[in-house]
XYZ file of C-alpha atoms in Angstrom:
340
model
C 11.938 -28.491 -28.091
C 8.382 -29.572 -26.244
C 9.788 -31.194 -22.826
C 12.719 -30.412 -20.903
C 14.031 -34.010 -20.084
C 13.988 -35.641 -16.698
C 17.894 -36.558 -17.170
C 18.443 -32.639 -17.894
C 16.462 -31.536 -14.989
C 18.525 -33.951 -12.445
C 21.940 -32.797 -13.959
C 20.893 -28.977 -13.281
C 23.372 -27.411 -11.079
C 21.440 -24.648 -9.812
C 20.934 -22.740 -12.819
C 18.267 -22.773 -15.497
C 17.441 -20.701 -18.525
C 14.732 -20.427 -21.262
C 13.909 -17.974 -23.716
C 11.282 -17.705 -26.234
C 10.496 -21.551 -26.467
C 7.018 -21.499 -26.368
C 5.976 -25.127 -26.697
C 8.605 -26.253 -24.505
C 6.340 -28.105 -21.288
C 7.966 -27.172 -18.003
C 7.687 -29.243 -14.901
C 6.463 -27.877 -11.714
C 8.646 -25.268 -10.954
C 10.985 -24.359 -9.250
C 12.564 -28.179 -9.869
C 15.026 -28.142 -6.950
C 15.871 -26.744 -3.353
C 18.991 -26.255 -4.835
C 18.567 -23.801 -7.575
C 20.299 -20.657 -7.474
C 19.343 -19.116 -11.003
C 16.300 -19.571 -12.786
C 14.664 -17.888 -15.890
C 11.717 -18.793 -17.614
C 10.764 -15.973 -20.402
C 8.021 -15.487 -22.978
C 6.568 -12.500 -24.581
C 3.450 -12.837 -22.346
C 5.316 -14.379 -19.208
C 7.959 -14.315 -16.834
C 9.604 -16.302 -14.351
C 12.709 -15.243 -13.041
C 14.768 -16.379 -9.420
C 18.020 -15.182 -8.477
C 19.803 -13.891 -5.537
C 16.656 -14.697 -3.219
C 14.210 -12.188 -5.384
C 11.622 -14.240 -7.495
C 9.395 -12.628 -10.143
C 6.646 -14.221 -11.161
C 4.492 -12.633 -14.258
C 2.100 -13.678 -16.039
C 2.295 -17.211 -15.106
C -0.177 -19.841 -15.133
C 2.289 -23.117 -14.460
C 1.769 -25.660 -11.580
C 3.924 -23.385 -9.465
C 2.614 -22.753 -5.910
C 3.289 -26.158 -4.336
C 6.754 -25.326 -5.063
C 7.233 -22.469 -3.772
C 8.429 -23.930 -0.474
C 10.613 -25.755 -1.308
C 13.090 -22.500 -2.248
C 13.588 -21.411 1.610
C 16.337 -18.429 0.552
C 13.432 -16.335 -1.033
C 13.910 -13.019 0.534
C 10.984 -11.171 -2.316
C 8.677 -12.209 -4.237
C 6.478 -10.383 -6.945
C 3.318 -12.065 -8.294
C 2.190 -10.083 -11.176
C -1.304 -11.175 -13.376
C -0.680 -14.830 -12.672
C -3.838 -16.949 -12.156
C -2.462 -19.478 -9.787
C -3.976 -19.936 -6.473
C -1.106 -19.899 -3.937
C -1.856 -22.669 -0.762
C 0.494 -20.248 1.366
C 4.234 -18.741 2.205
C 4.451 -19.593 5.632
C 7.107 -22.019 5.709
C 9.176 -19.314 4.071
C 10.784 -18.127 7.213
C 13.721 -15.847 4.957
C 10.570 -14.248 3.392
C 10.627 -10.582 3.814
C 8.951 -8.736 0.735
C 5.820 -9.925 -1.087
C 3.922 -8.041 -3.754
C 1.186 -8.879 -5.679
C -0.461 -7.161 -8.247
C -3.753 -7.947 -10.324
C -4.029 -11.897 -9.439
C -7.680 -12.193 -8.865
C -7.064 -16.175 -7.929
C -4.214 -16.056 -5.469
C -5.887 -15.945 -2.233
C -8.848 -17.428 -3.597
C -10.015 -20.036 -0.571
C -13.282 -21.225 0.664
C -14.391 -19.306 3.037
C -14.123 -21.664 6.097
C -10.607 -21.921 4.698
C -9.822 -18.809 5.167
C -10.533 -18.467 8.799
C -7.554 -20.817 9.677
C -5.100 -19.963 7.095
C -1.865 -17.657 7.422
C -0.758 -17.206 4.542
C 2.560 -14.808 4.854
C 5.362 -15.741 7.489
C 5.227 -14.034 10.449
C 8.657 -12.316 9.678
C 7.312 -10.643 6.858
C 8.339 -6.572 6.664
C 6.820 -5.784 3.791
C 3.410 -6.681 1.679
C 2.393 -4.866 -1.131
C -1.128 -5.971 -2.647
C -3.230 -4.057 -5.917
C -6.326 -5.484 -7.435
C -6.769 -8.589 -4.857
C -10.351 -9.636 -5.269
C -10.025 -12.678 -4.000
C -8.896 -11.307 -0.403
C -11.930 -10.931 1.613
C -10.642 -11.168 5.328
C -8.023 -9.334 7.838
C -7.384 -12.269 9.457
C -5.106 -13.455 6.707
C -2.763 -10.810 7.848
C -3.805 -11.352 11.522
C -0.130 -12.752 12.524
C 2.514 -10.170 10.788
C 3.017 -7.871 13.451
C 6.747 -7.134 12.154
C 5.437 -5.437 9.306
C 7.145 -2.518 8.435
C 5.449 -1.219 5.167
C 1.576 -2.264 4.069
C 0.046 -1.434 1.291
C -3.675 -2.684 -0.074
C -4.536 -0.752 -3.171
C -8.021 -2.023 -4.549
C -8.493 -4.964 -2.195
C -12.779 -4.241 -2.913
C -14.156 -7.523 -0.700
C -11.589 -6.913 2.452
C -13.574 -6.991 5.421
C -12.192 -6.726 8.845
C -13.295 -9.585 10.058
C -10.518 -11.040 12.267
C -8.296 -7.671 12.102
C -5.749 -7.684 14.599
C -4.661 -4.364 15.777
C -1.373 -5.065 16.788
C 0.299 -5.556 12.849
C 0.152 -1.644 13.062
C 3.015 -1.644 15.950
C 6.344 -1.800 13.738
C 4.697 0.282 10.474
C 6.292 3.139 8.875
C 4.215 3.047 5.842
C 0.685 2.497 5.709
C -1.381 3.427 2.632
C -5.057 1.608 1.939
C -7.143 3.309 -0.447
C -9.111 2.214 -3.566
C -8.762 3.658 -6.934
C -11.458 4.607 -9.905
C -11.887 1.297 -10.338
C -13.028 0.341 -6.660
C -15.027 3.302 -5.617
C -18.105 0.880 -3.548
C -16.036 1.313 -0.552
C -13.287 2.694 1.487
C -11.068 -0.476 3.281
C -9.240 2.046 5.350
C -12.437 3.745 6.652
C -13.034 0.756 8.214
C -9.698 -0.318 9.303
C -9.426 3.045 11.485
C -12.774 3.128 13.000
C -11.358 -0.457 14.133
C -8.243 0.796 15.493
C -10.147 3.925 17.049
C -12.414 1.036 18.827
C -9.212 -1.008 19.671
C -7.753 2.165 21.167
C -10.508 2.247 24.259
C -11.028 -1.264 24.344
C -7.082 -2.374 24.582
C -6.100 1.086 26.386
C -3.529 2.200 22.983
C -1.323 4.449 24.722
C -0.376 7.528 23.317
C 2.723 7.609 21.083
C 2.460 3.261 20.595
C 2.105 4.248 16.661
C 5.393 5.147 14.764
C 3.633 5.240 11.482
C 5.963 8.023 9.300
C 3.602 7.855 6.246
C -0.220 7.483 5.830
C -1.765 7.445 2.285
C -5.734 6.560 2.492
C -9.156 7.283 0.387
C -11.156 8.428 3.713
C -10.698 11.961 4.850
C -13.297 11.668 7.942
C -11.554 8.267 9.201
C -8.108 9.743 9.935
C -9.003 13.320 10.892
C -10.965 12.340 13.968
C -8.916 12.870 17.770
C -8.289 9.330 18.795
C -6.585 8.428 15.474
C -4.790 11.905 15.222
C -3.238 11.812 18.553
C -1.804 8.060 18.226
C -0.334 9.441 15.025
C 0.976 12.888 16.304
C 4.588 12.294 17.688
C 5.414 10.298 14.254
C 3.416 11.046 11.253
C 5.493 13.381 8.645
C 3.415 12.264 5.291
C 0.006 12.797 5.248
C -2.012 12.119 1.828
C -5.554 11.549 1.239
C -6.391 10.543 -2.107
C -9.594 8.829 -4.380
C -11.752 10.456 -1.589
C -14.823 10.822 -3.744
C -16.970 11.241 -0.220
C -15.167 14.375 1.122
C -17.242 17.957 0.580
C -15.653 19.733 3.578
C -13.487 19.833 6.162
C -15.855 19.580 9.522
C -14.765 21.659 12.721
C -13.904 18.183 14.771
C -11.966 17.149 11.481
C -9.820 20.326 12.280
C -9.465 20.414 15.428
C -8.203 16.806 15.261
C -5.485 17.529 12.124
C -3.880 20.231 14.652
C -2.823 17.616 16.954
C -0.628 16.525 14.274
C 2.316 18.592 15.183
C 4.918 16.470 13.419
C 3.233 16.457 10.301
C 6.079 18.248 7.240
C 4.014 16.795 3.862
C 0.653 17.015 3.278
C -1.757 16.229 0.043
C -5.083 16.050 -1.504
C -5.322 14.271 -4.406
C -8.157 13.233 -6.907
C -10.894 14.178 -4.362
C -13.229 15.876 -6.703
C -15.882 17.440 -4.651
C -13.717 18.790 -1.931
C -14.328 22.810 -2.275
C -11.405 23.865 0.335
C -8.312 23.163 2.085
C -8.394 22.693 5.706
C -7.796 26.110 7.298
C -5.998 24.737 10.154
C -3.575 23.428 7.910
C -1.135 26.819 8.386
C -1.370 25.864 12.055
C 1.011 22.818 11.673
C 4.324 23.808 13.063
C 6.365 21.477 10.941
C 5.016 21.765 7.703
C 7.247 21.965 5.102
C 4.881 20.618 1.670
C 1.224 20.932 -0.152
C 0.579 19.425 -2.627
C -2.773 19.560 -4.252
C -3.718 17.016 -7.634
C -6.782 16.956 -9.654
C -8.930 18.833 -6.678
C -11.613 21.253 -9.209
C -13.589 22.378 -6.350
C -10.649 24.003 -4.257
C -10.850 27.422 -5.183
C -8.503 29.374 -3.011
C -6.025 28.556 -0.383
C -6.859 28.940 3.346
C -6.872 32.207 4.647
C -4.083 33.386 7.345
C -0.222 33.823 6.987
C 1.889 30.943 5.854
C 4.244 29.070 8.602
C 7.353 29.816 8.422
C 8.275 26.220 7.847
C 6.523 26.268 4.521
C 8.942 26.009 1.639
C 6.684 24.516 -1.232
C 3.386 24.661 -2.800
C 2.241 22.790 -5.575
C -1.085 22.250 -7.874
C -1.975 20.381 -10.750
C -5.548 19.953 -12.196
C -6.730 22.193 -9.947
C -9.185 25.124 -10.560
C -8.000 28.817 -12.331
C -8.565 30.690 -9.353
C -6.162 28.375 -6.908
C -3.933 28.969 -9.829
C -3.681 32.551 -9.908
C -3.331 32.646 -5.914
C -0.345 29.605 -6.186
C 1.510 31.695 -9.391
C 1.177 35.878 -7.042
C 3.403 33.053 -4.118
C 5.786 33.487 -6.868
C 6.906 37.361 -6.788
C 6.195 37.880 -2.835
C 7.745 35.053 -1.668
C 11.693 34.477 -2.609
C 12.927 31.316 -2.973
C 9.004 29.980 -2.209
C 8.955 26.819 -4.289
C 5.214 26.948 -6.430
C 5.602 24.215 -9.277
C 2.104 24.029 -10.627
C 0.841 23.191 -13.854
């Protein structure tokens, strides 16, 4: 089979199937406003709609025009496709987009991209790893009912256009590049905006509710106008990929003790960092360390351990922070020190 008919694609009652019929030439998908079930499957791609989620793997179809026309989408997953995708915006269900590895999909000229909104302003949720092709803020500049953001190796996103107000309704913010994106740090520059945006638009204290925070730039966060927005609501703390960090400063500090409702807290594949931050035993509700691939940390700070402290952890760490984490062991009952 090389064509799916035109009479076959007009008697389709919502559902479609194919499996493993790779010369069969599809259409433009998705074929109808109407369809309810759809899957498309080959060993190198996917495309899959059903119950308002859509999948889309590995795909290289004329697909993005079409897009629209399915207005129950709730999610959508985009995942090493190299379509170009003209936008979402007249998805008004739309809540939950993630892309991953699609170098092409918000590949626009540059003029372009100044006046284009891509995502409906409903959106709750985006997800984005390995976006070259995003190079500007603005793009995001209207979802202020964002609950959850995520750019993970988004190397040529500038802040141009950044509106500080999609940070209102977040619980989960985490910006950070990996190994493979180490030129920059994204969220070193999105919080020295929103430090500027908190003099310049008069932030009030506690007008953050952000629960998590997960970036690659220790000196960004740990500064005091950042830290007190975040203090009445920040429980998960985790810096990670900071290749940058050698110390913890005395302002850097100063500023993580304003962040009293802080319970989890972790340093992760920051390879030249030599020390925890001794203020961290200071924190009234922690509850969590964790430390991950850190060589240089030798030894835990210095001072008695809250009494809201119930776990330790380390892996890849140094011998010596390994002895100290195993002695927690026999003095402190029911302590939980899972290292490796």
């Amino acid at each position: 089979m090389c064509r799916l008919s035109q009479s076959l694609r007009d008697a389709l009652s919502g559902e479609l199937m194919s499996r493993y019929c790779p010369k069969l030439s599809l259409p433009p998908m998705p074929h109808t406003s109407t369809l309810t079930f759809c899957r498309v499957a080959l060993p190198s791609s996917l495309l899959s709609y059903s119950e308002g989620h859509m999948i889309i793997d590995g795909y290289s179809g004329g697909l993005s025009a079409e897009l629209n026309k399915l207005k129950s989408i709730a999610r959508l997953y985009f995942s090493e496709c190299s379509i170009t995708c003209p936008g979402l915006q007249d998805i008004t269900c739309l809540e939950s987009v993630k892309v991953k590895d699609c170098p092409n999909l918000f590949r626009w000229p540059i003029e372009a991209a100044h006046t284009i909104r891509p995502f409906p302003a409903s959106l709750k949720e985006l997800k984005i790893k390995g976006e070259s092709g995003m190079q500007s803020m603005v793009l995001l500049s209207n979802l202020t009912c964002l609950t959850s953001l995520k750019l993970v190796d988004c190397e040529n996103l500038t802040m141009d256009g950044f509106n500080p107000l999609i940070r209102v309704n977040l619980d989960d913010l985490m910006v950070y590049n990996t190994d493979k994106c180490l030129g920059r740090s994204v969220s070193a520059d999105m919080f020295s905006e929103l430090a500027g945006a908190r003099t310049n638009l008069s932030l009030p204290t506690g007008s953050f509710r952000l629960r998590l925070l997960k970036v690659d730039c220790i000196s960004a966060v740990l500064v005091a106008p950042i830290c007190t927005l975040l203090a009445a609501t920040l429980e998960v703390l985790i810096f990670i990929h900071d290749q940058r960090a050698e110390s913890f400063t005395g302002e850097e500090e100063r500023a993580l003790e304003l962040l009293t409702s802080l319970k989890f807290f972790t340093v992760r594949n920051c390879p030249n960092l030599p020390s925890l931050p001794q203020g961290l035993y200071s924190l009234p509700s922690l509850q969590q360390i964790v430390v991950g691939c850190c060589p240089q940390v030798q030894s835990l700070p210095k001072g008695p351990f809250p009494t809201s402290l119930k776990a330790l952890r380390a892996t890849g760490c140094s011998p010596e922070l390994q002895e100290q984490i195993e002695k927690l062991e026999g003095s402190l009952p029911g302590f939980d020190t899972d290292s490796e």
